[in-house]
mmCIF file of C-alpha atoms in Angstrom:
data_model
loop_
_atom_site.group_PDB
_atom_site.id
_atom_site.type_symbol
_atom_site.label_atom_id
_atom_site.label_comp_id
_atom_site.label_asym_id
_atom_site.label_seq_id
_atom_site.Cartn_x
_atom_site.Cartn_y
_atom_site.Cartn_z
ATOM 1 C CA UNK A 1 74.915 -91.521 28.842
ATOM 2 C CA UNK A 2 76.448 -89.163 26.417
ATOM 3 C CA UNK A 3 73.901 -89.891 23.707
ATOM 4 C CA UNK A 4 70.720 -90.080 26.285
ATOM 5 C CA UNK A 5 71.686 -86.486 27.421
ATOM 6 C CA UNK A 6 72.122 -85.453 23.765
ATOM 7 C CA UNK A 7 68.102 -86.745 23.043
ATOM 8 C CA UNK A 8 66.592 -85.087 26.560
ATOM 9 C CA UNK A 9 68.578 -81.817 25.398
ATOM 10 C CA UNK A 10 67.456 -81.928 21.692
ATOM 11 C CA UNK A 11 63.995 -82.460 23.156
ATOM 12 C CA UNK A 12 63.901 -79.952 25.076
ATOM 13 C CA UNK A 13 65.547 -77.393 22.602
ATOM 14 C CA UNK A 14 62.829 -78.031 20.323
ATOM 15 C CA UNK A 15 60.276 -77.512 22.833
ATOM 16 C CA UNK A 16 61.346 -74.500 24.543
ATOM 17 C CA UNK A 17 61.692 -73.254 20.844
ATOM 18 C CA UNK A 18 58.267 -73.775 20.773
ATOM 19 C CA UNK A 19 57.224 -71.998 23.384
ATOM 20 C CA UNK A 20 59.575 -69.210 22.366
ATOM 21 C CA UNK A 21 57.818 -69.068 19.357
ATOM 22 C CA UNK A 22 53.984 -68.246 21.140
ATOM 23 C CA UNK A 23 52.382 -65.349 20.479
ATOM 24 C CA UNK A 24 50.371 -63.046 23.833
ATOM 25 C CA UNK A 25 47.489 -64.335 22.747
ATOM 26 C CA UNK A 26 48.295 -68.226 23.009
ATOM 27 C CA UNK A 27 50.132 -67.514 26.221
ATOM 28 C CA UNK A 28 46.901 -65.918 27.446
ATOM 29 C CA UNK A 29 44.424 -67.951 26.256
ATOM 30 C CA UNK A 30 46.124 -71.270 27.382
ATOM 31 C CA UNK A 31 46.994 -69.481 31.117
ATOM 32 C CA UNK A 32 43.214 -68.920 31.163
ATOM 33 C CA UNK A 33 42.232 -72.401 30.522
ATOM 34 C CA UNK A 34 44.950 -74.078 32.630
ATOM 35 C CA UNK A 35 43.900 -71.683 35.827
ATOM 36 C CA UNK A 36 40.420 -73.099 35.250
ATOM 37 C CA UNK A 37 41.049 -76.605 35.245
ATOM 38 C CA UNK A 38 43.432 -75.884 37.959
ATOM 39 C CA UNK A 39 41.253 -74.163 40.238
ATOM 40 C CA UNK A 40 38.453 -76.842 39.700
ATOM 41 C CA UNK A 41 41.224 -79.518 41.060
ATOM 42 C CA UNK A 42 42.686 -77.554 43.971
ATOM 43 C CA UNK A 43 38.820 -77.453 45.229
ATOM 44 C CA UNK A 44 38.731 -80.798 45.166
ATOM 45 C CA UNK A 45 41.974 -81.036 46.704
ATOM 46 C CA UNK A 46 41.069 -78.543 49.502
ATOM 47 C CA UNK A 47 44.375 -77.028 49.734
ATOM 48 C CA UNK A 48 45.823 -75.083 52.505
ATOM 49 C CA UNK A 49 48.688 -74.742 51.889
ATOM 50 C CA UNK A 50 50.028 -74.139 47.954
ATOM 51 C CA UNK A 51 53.328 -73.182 45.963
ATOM 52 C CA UNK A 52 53.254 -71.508 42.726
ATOM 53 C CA UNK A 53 55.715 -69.778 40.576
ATOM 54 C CA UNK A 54 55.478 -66.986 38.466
ATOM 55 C CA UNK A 55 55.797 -67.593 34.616
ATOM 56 C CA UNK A 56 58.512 -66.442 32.335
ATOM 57 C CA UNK A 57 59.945 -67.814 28.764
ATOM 58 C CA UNK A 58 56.129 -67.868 27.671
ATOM 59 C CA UNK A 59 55.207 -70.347 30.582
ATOM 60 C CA UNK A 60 51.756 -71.098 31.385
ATOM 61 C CA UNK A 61 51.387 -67.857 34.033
ATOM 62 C CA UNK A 62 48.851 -69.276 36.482
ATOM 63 C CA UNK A 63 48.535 -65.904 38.708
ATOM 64 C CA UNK A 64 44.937 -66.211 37.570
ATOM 65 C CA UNK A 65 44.579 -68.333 40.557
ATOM 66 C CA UNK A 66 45.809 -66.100 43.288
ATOM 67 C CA UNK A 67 42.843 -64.227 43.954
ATOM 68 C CA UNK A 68 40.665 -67.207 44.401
ATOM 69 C CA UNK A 69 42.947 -69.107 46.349
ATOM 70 C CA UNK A 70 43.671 -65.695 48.309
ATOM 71 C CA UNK A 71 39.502 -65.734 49.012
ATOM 72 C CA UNK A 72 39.306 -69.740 49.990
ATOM 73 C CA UNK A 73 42.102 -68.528 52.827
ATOM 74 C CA UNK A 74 45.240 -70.604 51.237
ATOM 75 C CA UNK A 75 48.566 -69.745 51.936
ATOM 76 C CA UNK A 76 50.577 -69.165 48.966
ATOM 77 C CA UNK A 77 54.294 -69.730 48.654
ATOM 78 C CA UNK A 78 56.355 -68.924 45.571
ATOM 79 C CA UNK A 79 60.023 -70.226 44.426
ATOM 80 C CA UNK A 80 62.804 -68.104 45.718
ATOM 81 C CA UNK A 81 66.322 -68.490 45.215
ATOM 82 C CA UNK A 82 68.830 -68.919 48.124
ATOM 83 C CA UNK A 83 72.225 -68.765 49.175
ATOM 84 C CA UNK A 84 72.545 -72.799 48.950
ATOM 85 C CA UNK A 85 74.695 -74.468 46.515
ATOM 86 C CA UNK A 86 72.436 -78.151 47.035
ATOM 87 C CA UNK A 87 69.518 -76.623 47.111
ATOM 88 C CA UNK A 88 69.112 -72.921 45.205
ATOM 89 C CA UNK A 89 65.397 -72.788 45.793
ATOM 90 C CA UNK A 90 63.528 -72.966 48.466
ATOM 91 C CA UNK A 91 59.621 -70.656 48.687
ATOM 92 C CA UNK A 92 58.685 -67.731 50.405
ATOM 93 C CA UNK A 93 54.935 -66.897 51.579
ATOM 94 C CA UNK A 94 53.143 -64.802 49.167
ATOM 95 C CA UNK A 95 49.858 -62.891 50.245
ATOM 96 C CA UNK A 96 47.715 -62.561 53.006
ATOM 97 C CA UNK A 97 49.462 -60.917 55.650
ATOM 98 C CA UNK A 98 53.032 -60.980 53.859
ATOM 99 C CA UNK A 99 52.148 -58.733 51.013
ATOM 100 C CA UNK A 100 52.129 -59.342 47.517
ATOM 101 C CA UNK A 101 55.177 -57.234 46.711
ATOM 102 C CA UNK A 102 57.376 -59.468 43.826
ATOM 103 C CA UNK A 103 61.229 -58.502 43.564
ATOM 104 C CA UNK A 104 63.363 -59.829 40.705
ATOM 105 C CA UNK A 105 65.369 -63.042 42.016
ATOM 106 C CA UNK A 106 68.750 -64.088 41.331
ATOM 107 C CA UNK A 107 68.029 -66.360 38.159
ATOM 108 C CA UNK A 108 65.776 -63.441 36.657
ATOM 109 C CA UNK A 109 62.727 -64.893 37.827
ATOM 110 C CA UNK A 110 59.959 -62.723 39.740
ATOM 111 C CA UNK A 111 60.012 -63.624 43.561
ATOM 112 C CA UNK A 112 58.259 -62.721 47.175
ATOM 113 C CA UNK A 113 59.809 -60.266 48.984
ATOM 114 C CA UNK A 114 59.258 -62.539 52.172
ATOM 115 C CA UNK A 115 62.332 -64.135 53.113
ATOM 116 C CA UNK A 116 62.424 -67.987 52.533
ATOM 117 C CA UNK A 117 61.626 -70.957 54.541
ATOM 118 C CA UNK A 118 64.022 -73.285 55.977
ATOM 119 C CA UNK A 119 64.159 -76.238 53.052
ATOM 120 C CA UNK A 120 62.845 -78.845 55.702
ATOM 121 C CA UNK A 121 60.164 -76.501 56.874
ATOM 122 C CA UNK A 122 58.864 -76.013 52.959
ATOM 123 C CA UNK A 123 58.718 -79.400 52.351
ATOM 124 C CA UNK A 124 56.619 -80.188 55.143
ATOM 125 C CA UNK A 125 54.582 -77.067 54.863
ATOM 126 C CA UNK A 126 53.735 -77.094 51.707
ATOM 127 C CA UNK A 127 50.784 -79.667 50.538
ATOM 128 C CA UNK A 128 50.690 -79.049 46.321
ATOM 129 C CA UNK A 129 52.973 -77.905 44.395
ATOM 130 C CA UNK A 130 52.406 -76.572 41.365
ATOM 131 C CA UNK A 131 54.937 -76.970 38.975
ATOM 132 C CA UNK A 132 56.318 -75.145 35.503
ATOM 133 C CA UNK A 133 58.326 -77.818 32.846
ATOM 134 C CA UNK A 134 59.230 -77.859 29.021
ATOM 135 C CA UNK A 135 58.368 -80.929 28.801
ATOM 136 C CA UNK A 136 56.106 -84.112 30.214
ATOM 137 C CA UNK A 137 54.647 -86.856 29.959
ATOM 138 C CA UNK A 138 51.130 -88.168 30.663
ATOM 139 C CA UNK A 139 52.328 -91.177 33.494
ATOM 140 C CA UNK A 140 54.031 -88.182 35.140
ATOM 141 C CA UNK A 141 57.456 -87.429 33.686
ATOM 142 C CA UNK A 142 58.847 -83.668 34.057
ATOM 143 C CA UNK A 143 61.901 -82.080 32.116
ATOM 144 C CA UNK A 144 62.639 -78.499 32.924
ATOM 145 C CA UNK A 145 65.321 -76.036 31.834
ATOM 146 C CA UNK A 146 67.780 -78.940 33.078
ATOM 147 C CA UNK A 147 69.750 -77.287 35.555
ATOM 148 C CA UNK A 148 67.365 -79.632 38.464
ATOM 149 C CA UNK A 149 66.613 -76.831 40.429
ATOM 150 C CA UNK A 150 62.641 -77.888 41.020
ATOM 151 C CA UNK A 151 63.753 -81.973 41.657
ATOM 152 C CA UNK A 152 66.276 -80.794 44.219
ATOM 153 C CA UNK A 153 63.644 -78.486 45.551
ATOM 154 C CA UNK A 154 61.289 -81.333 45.419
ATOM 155 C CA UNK A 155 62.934 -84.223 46.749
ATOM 156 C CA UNK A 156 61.117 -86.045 49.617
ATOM 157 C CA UNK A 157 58.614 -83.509 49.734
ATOM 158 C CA UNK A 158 55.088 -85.710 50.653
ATOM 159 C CA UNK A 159 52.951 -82.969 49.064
ATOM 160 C CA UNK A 160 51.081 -83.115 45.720
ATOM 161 C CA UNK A 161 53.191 -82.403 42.552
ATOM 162 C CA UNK A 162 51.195 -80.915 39.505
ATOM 163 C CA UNK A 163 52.974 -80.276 36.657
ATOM 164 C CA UNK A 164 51.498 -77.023 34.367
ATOM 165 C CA UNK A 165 52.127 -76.919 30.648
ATOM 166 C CA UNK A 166 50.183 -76.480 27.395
ATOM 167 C CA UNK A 167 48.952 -79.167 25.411
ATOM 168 C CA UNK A 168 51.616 -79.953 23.435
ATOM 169 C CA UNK A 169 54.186 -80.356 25.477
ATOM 170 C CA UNK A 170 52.541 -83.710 26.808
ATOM 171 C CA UNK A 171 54.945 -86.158 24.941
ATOM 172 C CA UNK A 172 55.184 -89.870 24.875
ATOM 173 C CA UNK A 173 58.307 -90.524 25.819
ATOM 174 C CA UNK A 174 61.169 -88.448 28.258
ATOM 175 C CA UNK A 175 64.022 -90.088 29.239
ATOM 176 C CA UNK A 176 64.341 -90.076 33.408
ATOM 177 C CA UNK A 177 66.964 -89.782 35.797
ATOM 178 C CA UNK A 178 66.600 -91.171 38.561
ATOM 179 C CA UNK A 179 67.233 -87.754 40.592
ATOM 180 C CA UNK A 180 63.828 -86.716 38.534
ATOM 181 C CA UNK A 181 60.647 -85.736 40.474
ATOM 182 C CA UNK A 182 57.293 -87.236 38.762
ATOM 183 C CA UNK A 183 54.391 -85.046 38.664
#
């Protein structure tokens, strides 16, 4: 176990080192292209009912799609963190009638302002999720920042999981747990 933790952690050092290392311009220009792929499948999808996040370490910021989604009459829900030591996130409503006032959240991370949903509630509510990583892998495999906060978040939720991340942080091969959510 020792030596599989060591691996997912060197992976993910390396590739949140990469990201680190983008400049505005690559940030921007892959946001853009994600948010346009992404829009194209959440029309498909015909989604009422959608959590985001809002980007930070040089994620993929996908805020592109708010005003869109805002337009097709989604609901939009956003991670916030709450006073739950087995669960730290649940999401908050974002938009429409609950304003799109942001506040920064206990983990540094930009937030709604709306106060958060029961954790049962979410994951019934909620029909896609749209999800930040360091790392995945193309069958469906997610790291994040390894502190689980998005698989305990995630757990039994029925809705669509779609993880956002630039190009090359597809890899082969991530080593699971079995407490990870796929994408």
């Amino acid at each position: 176990l020792r030596k599989r933790y060591f691996l997912v952690s060197e992976r993910r050092s390396k590739l949140k080192l990469r990201r680190r290392q983008l400049s505005p311009v690559d940030v921007a220009n892959g946001s853009r292209s994600v948010c346009d792929h992404l829009l194209g499948l959440l029309a498909q999808l015909q989604i009422e009912n959608l959590a985001i996040y809002f980007s930070a370490e040089n994620e993929i910021n996908v805020a592109g799609i708010i005003p869109e989604m805002e337009f097709k009459g989604c609901q939009l829900f956003a991670p916030k963190a709450i006073a739950n030591s087995q669960n730290p996130y649940s999401v908050a409503p974002y938009g429409g009638s609950f304003g799109f006032n942001l506040v920064t959240g206990r983990f540094g991370i930009q937030e709604p302002v709306a106060s958060a949903l029961e954790i049962d509630d979410a994951k019934s509510r909620v029909e896609c999720w749209v999800v930040p990583g360091v790392g995945f892998t193309a069958s469906g495999g997610r790291i994040g920042h390894g502190r689980g906060f998005y698989d305990r978040l995630l757990a039994g939720t029925p809705g669509i999981k779609i993880g956002i991340g630039y190009d090359w942080q597809v890899v082969p091969v991530l080593r699971q747990l079995p407490h990870d959510v796929r994408m």
